[in-house]
Coordinates of C-alpha atoms in Angstrom, one line a residue:
I216 CA 32.6 -42.8 16.8
F217 CA 29.9 -43.6 19.4
S218 CA 32.6 -44.0 22.1
F219 CA 34.2 -40.7 21.2
C220 CA 30.9 -38.8 21.1
K221 CA 29.7 -40.3 24.4
S222 CA 33.0 -39.4 26.1
W223 CA 32.9 -35.9 24.7
F224 CA 29.3 -35.4 25.6
F225 CA 29.6 -36.5 29.2
S226 CA 32.9 -34.7 29.8
T227 CA 32.0 -31.4 28.2
C228 CA 28.2 -31.2 28.6
L229 CA 27.7 -32.7 32.0
M230 CA 30.8 -32.7 34.1
E231 CA 31.7 -29.1 33.2
S232 CA 28.1 -27.8 33.2
N233 CA 26.2 -25.7 35.7
R234 CA 23.4 -24.8 33.2
D235 CA 19.7 -25.5 33.4
A236 CA 19.5 -27.4 30.1
P237 CA 18.4 -31.0 30.5
I238 CA 20.0 -33.7 28.3
Y239 CA 16.8 -34.8 26.6
R240 CA 16.2 -31.4 24.9
I241 CA 19.8 -30.7 23.9
P242 CA 20.5 -29.6 21.2
K243 CA 17.2 -29.8 19.3
A244 CA 16.8 -26.3 18.0
S245 CA 13.4 -26.3 19.8
G246 CA 12.6 -22.7 19.0
A247 CA 12.0 -23.7 15.3
G248 CA 9.6 -26.5 16.3
N249 CA 9.4 -29.2 13.5
D250 CA 10.6 -26.7 10.8
V251 CA 14.3 -26.8 11.6
K252 CA 15.5 -27.5 8.0
K253 CA 13.1 -24.9 6.5
T254 CA 14.2 -22.3 9.1
V255 CA 17.9 -23.1 8.4
D256 CA 17.4 -22.7 4.7
S257 CA 15.6 -19.4 5.1
Y258 CA 18.3 -18.1 7.5
M259 CA 21.2 -19.1 5.3
E260 CA 19.6 -17.4 2.3
F261 CA 20.1 -14.1 4.1
H262 CA 23.8 -14.7 4.0
N263 CA 24.0 -15.9 0.4
D264 CA 26.1 -13.4 -1.4
A265 CA 26.8 -15.5 -4.4
N266 CA 25.1 -13.1 -6.7
G267 CA 26.3 -10.0 -4.9
S268 CA 25.9 -8.6 -1.4
N269 CA 22.7 -9.5 0.3
L270 CA 23.2 -6.8 3.0
A271 CA 20.0 -5.0 2.0
A272 CA 17.9 -8.1 2.8
R273 CA 19.7 -8.6 6.1
T274 CA 19.1 -5.0 7.0
E275 CA 15.5 -4.7 5.9
K276 CA 14.4 -8.1 7.2
Y277 CA 16.6 -8.1 10.3
T278 CA 13.9 -9.2 12.7
E279 CA 13.1 -12.3 10.6
M280 CA 16.7 -13.2 10.2
I281 CA 17.5 -12.8 13.9
N282 CA 14.4 -14.7 15.0
H283 CA 15.4 -17.6 12.7
Y284 CA 18.9 -17.5 14.1
Y285 CA 17.8 -17.6 17.8
D286 CA 15.0 -20.1 17.2
L287 CA 17.7 -22.4 15.9
C288 CA 20.6 -21.6 18.1
T289 CA 19.3 -20.9 21.6
D290 CA 19.3 -24.6 22.7
F291 CA 22.9 -24.9 21.4
Y292 CA 24.0 -21.8 23.3
E293 CA 22.5 -23.0 26.5
W294 CA 24.0 -26.5 26.0
G295 CA 27.5 -25.3 25.1
W296 CA 27.8 -22.0 26.9
G297 CA 25.3 -21.5 29.7
Q298 CA 22.7 -18.8 30.3
S299 CA 24.8 -15.7 29.6
F300 CA 25.5 -15.6 25.9
H301 CA 28.6 -13.5 25.8
F302 CA 32.4 -13.6 26.0
A303 CA 34.9 -12.5 28.6
N304 CA 38.6 -12.5 29.0
R305 CA 39.8 -14.7 31.9
Y306 CA 42.4 -14.1 34.6
R307 CA 44.9 -16.8 35.4
G308 CA 43.2 -19.3 37.8
E309 CA 39.7 -18.0 37.0
N310 CA 37.2 -20.5 35.5
F311 CA 34.9 -19.7 32.6
Y312 CA 31.7 -19.0 34.6
S313 CA 33.6 -16.8 37.1
S314 CA 34.9 -14.7 34.2
I315 CA 31.4 -14.3 32.7
A316 CA 30.0 -13.2 36.1
R317 CA 32.9 -10.8 36.7
S318 CA 32.3 -9.1 33.4
E319 CA 28.7 -8.6 34.3
H320 CA 29.6 -7.3 37.8
W321 CA 32.1 -4.9 36.3
L322 CA 29.4 -3.5 34.0
A323 CA 27.1 -3.0 36.9
L324 CA 29.8 -1.1 38.8
Q325 CA 30.5 1.1 35.8
M326 CA 26.9 2.1 35.7
G327 CA 26.8 2.8 39.5
L328 CA 23.7 0.6 39.9
K329 CA 22.0 0.9 43.3
P330 CA 19.1 -0.9 45.0
G331 CA 15.7 0.0 43.6
M332 CA 17.0 1.4 40.3
K333 CA 15.0 0.4 37.2
V334 CA 17.4 -1.0 34.6
L335 CA 16.8 -2.1 31.0
D336 CA 18.7 -5.1 29.6
V337 CA 18.6 -4.7 25.8
G338 CA 18.5 -8.0 23.9
C339 CA 18.5 -10.0 27.1
G340 CA 18.8 -13.5 25.7
V341 CA 17.5 -16.1 28.2
G342 CA 18.2 -13.7 31.0
G343 CA 21.5 -14.8 32.5
P344 CA 23.1 -11.3 32.8
A345 CA 19.8 -9.8 34.0
R346 CA 19.6 -12.3 36.8
E347 CA 23.3 -11.9 37.7
I348 CA 23.2 -8.1 37.7
A349 CA 19.9 -7.9 39.6
R350 CA 21.3 -10.2 42.3
F351 CA 24.6 -8.3 42.4
A352 CA 23.2 -4.7 42.6
N353 CA 19.8 -5.5 44.1
C354 CA 18.2 -3.5 41.3
N355 CA 15.1 -4.1 39.2
V356 CA 16.0 -5.3 35.7
V357 CA 13.6 -5.5 32.7
G358 CA 14.9 -7.6 29.9
V359 CA 13.6 -6.9 26.4
N360 CA 13.9 -9.5 23.6
N361 CA 12.1 -9.9 20.3
N362 CA 12.4 -13.7 20.2
A363 CA 9.5 -15.5 21.8
Y364 CA 11.4 -18.7 22.5
Q365 CA 14.1 -16.9 24.4
I366 CA 11.5 -15.0 26.4
Q367 CA 10.0 -18.3 27.3
R368 CA 13.3 -19.7 28.4
A369 CA 14.2 -16.5 30.3
I370 CA 10.9 -16.6 32.3
K371 CA 11.5 -20.3 33.1
H372 CA 15.1 -19.7 34.4
T373 CA 14.0 -16.7 36.4
K374 CA 11.2 -18.6 38.1
S375 CA 13.7 -21.5 38.9
A376 CA 16.0 -18.9 40.4
E377 CA 13.1 -17.3 42.4
L378 CA 14.0 -13.9 41.1
E379 CA 10.7 -12.8 39.7
H380 CA 10.6 -9.9 42.3
L381 CA 13.7 -8.4 40.7
V382 CA 13.7 -9.5 37.0
E383 CA 10.9 -9.4 34.4
F384 CA 10.9 -9.8 30.6
V385 CA 9.1 -8.0 27.8
K386 CA 8.8 -9.2 24.2
G387 CA 9.8 -6.2 22.0
N388 CA 12.0 -4.9 19.3
F389 CA 14.9 -2.7 20.6
M390 CA 14.5 -0.5 17.5
E391 CA 10.9 0.3 18.6
L392 CA 10.8 -0.1 22.4
P393 CA 7.4 -0.6 24.1
F394 CA 8.3 1.9 26.9
P395 CA 7.5 5.6 27.5
D396 CA 10.1 8.3 27.3
N397 CA 12.5 8.8 30.2
H398 CA 11.6 5.5 31.8
F399 CA 14.8 3.8 33.0
D400 CA 17.6 4.9 35.4
A401 CA 20.2 2.9 33.4
I402 CA 20.4 0.8 30.3
Y403 CA 22.9 -1.8 29.2
Q404 CA 23.4 -4.2 26.3
I405 CA 25.8 -7.1 26.2
E406 CA 26.7 -8.2 22.6
A407 CA 23.1 -7.7 21.5
T408 CA 22.9 -4.5 19.5
A409 CA 25.4 -6.1 17.1
H410 CA 22.2 -7.3 15.4
A411 CA 20.9 -3.8 14.9
P412 CA 20.5 -2.8 11.3
D413 CA 21.2 0.9 12.1
K414 CA 23.3 1.8 15.1
V415 CA 22.2 5.5 15.3
A416 CA 18.5 4.5 15.1
C417 CA 19.0 1.8 17.8
Y418 CA 21.0 4.0 20.2
S419 CA 18.6 6.9 19.7
E420 CA 15.7 4.7 20.7
L421 CA 17.5 3.6 23.8
Y422 CA 18.3 7.3 24.5
R423 CA 14.5 8.1 24.3
V424 CA 13.6 5.7 27.1
L425 CA 16.6 6.6 29.3
K426 CA 16.1 9.2 32.0
P427 CA 18.1 12.5 31.9
G428 CA 21.3 11.8 33.9
G429 CA 21.0 8.1 33.2
V430 CA 23.8 6.0 31.7
F431 CA 24.0 3.5 28.8
A432 CA 26.7 0.9 29.2
S433 CA 27.6 -1.4 26.2
Y434 CA 29.7 -4.4 25.2
E435 CA 29.6 -4.1 21.4
W436 CA 30.9 -6.5 18.8
C437 CA 33.3 -4.5 16.6
L438 CA 36.0 -4.5 14.1
T439 CA 39.2 -3.0 15.6
K440 CA 41.6 -0.6 14.1
K441 CA 43.7 -3.5 12.9
Y442 CA 40.9 -4.6 10.5
D443 CA 41.8 -3.9 6.8
A444 CA 38.9 -3.9 4.4
D445 CA 41.4 -4.4 1.5
N446 CA 42.7 -7.6 3.1
A447 CA 40.9 -10.6 1.6
E448 CA 41.5 -12.8 4.7
H449 CA 40.1 -10.1 7.0
V450 CA 37.0 -9.8 4.8
R451 CA 36.5 -13.6 4.8
I452 CA 36.7 -13.6 8.6
K453 CA 34.2 -10.8 8.9
K454 CA 31.8 -12.6 6.6
G455 CA 32.1 -15.8 8.5
I456 CA 31.3 -14.0 11.8
E457 CA 28.2 -12.4 10.2
E458 CA 27.0 -15.7 8.8
G459 CA 27.6 -17.7 11.9
D460 CA 26.2 -15.2 14.3
G461 CA 23.1 -13.6 12.6
L462 CA 24.6 -10.2 11.9
P463 CA 23.6 -7.8 9.1
D464 CA 27.1 -6.2 9.3
I465 CA 29.8 -5.4 11.8
A466 CA 30.6 -1.8 12.8
T467 CA 34.1 -0.5 13.7
T468 CA 34.9 0.9 17.1
D469 CA 35.0 4.4 15.7
E470 CA 31.6 3.9 14.0
V471 CA 30.1 2.9 17.4
V472 CA 31.4 6.0 19.2
I473 CA 30.2 8.3 16.3
A474 CA 26.8 6.6 16.4
L475 CA 26.5 7.2 20.2
T476 CA 27.4 10.9 19.8
K477 CA 25.0 11.3 16.9
S478 CA 22.3 9.8 19.1
G479 CA 22.7 12.5 21.7
Y480 CA 24.9 10.8 24.3
K481 CA 28.1 12.1 25.9
V482 CA 30.6 9.2 25.7
V483 CA 32.7 9.2 28.9
K484 CA 34.5 5.9 28.6
E485 CA 35.6 3.6 25.8
E486 CA 37.9 0.6 25.9
D487 CA 38.3 -3.0 24.5
R488 CA 37.5 -5.1 27.5
C489 CA 38.8 -8.3 25.8
L490 CA 42.4 -7.1 25.5
P491 CA 44.6 -9.0 27.9
L492 CA 45.4 -7.0 31.1
S493 CA 48.3 -9.4 31.9
P494 CA 50.4 -11.8 29.8
N495 CA 48.9 -14.5 32.1
D496 CA 45.3 -13.8 31.0
T497 CA 43.4 -16.4 29.0
P498 CA 42.2 -14.9 25.7
W499 CA 38.4 -14.4 25.3
Y500 CA 38.4 -16.8 22.3
D501 CA 40.0 -19.7 24.2
P502 CA 36.7 -21.6 24.7
I503 CA 36.3 -21.8 20.9
A504 CA 39.9 -22.5 20.1
P505 CA 40.5 -25.6 17.9
K506 CA 42.5 -27.6 20.4
Y507 CA 42.6 -31.4 21.0
T508 CA 41.3 -31.3 24.5
I509 CA 38.1 -32.7 26.0
K510 CA 36.6 -29.2 26.2
N511 CA 37.7 -27.9 22.7
I512 CA 38.1 -30.9 20.4
H513 CA 34.6 -30.3 18.8
H514 CA 36.1 -27.0 17.5
T515 CA 38.7 -28.8 15.5
E516 CA 37.9 -29.9 12.0
F517 CA 38.2 -33.5 13.2
G518 CA 35.8 -33.0 16.1
H519 CA 33.4 -30.9 13.9
N520 CA 33.2 -33.8 11.4
I521 CA 32.6 -36.3 14.1
S522 CA 29.9 -34.1 15.7
T523 CA 28.2 -33.6 12.3
R524 CA 28.1 -37.4 11.6
F525 CA 26.7 -38.0 15.1
L526 CA 23.9 -35.4 14.6
R527 CA 23.2 -36.7 11.1
L528 CA 22.7 -40.2 12.6
L529 CA 20.3 -38.7 15.2
E530 CA 18.4 -37.0 12.4
K531 CA 18.1 -40.3 10.5
T532 CA 16.8 -42.1 13.6
R533 CA 14.4 -39.1 14.1
I534 CA 15.7 -38.3 17.5
L535 CA 16.6 -34.9 16.1
N536 CA 14.7 -32.9 13.5
K537 CA 16.3 -32.7 10.0
G538 CA 18.5 -29.7 9.7
T539 CA 19.9 -29.8 13.3
A540 CA 23.4 -30.7 11.9
D541 CA 23.2 -27.7 9.7
V542 CA 22.7 -25.5 12.7
Q543 CA 25.9 -27.0 14.2
A544 CA 27.6 -26.3 10.9
F545 CA 27.0 -22.5 10.8
L546 CA 27.8 -22.3 14.5
H547 CA 31.1 -23.9 13.7
T548 CA 31.6 -21.3 11.0
A549 CA 31.0 -18.7 13.7
A550 CA 33.5 -20.3 16.1
V551 CA 36.3 -20.7 13.4
N552 CA 36.0 -17.0 12.4
L553 CA 35.6 -15.6 15.9
F554 CA 38.7 -17.4 16.9
L555 CA 40.6 -16.1 13.8
G556 CA 39.3 -12.6 14.4
G557 CA 40.4 -12.6 18.0
Q558 CA 43.8 -14.2 17.3
K559 CA 44.5 -11.6 14.6
E560 CA 43.1 -8.8 16.8
I561 CA 40.9 -7.5 14.1
F562 CA 37.6 -8.2 16.0
T563 CA 36.5 -7.8 19.6
P564 CA 33.2 -8.9 21.2
S565 CA 33.5 -6.5 24.1
F566 CA 34.2 -2.9 23.0
F567 CA 33.0 -1.2 26.1
T568 CA 31.4 2.3 26.0
L569 CA 29.8 4.2 28.9
A570 CA 27.6 7.0 27.7
I571 CA 25.4 9.6 29.5
K572 CA 22.2 11.3 28.7
E573 CA 23.0 14.7 30.1
E574 CA 20.6 16.4 32.5
S575 CA 20.3 19.4 30.3
S576 CA 18.9 17.3 27.5
D577 CA 15.6 18.6 26.1
E578 CA 14.6 15.0 25.2

């Protein structure tokens, strides 16, 4: 077991990595401090539907649920994914990090970003897309995030990249933004407002701080038109994604467009950016596919069991806090169901919309 784990760790986490996440702190769920097990138990209770749906609690206490989730998962995300916490389809011959950057550049181009523009990144994570887009468009990006640990990591990474002149971060709730009306030239979100308890309320708040004539670009997590609410397997997959990814619920693509319109926007573009553009494309879910390869073996049941045992051993020796293996467990639940949702084409992490706050608006 030790030999396997060492081989997997060095091959997957070091040789393939370009992230700023040192070995000694990975993956310790550092955002939760010494209360990892308590935080895990509290988080999982939000998704305990044994006595009926707990959706009301997930909606009403969404900030607590989401903060628990990212306190626990941020280290794992940086360790296993990098600094941009999102998916992207991949062209033939394109590597993972290039596909992630390309999806961010494409978003910037759709918004027509120009030097000097003031842009809001909603739910900015540890700032990977904000830094990439600021460099690409030479614009000023403000990242807003309600998780203190992620803000701390974002500031650290931005200082390391020497991009403080272009990128800054503000702790705040995207349902109640700490900015004045008509403040930003453009706004984007990448797989972040999936956590919003109310899409109309969330989009309306973004509308408030967007200047007339400004654009809001979004990659939203959605159920596709192939999702069948009467299909038990589809429902299980949806539930697994919600539990593994800190979501109160998952909207359909139609619900997202309707919510944008109700919020006052004119929707000018919509498309699923994770649909393959060519038969040669690599699916967006390939990085989490259960395959017996060095990069993916930990997503198989065998690899998951080995990883769990290894983490439990580190917990017993007090190298890791108790509960760390439980974080890996619900992240595995996320990966399994995201893969199934993508494979069955009932879920997309990148439903793209481009919406405008028209100049004639009275807001």
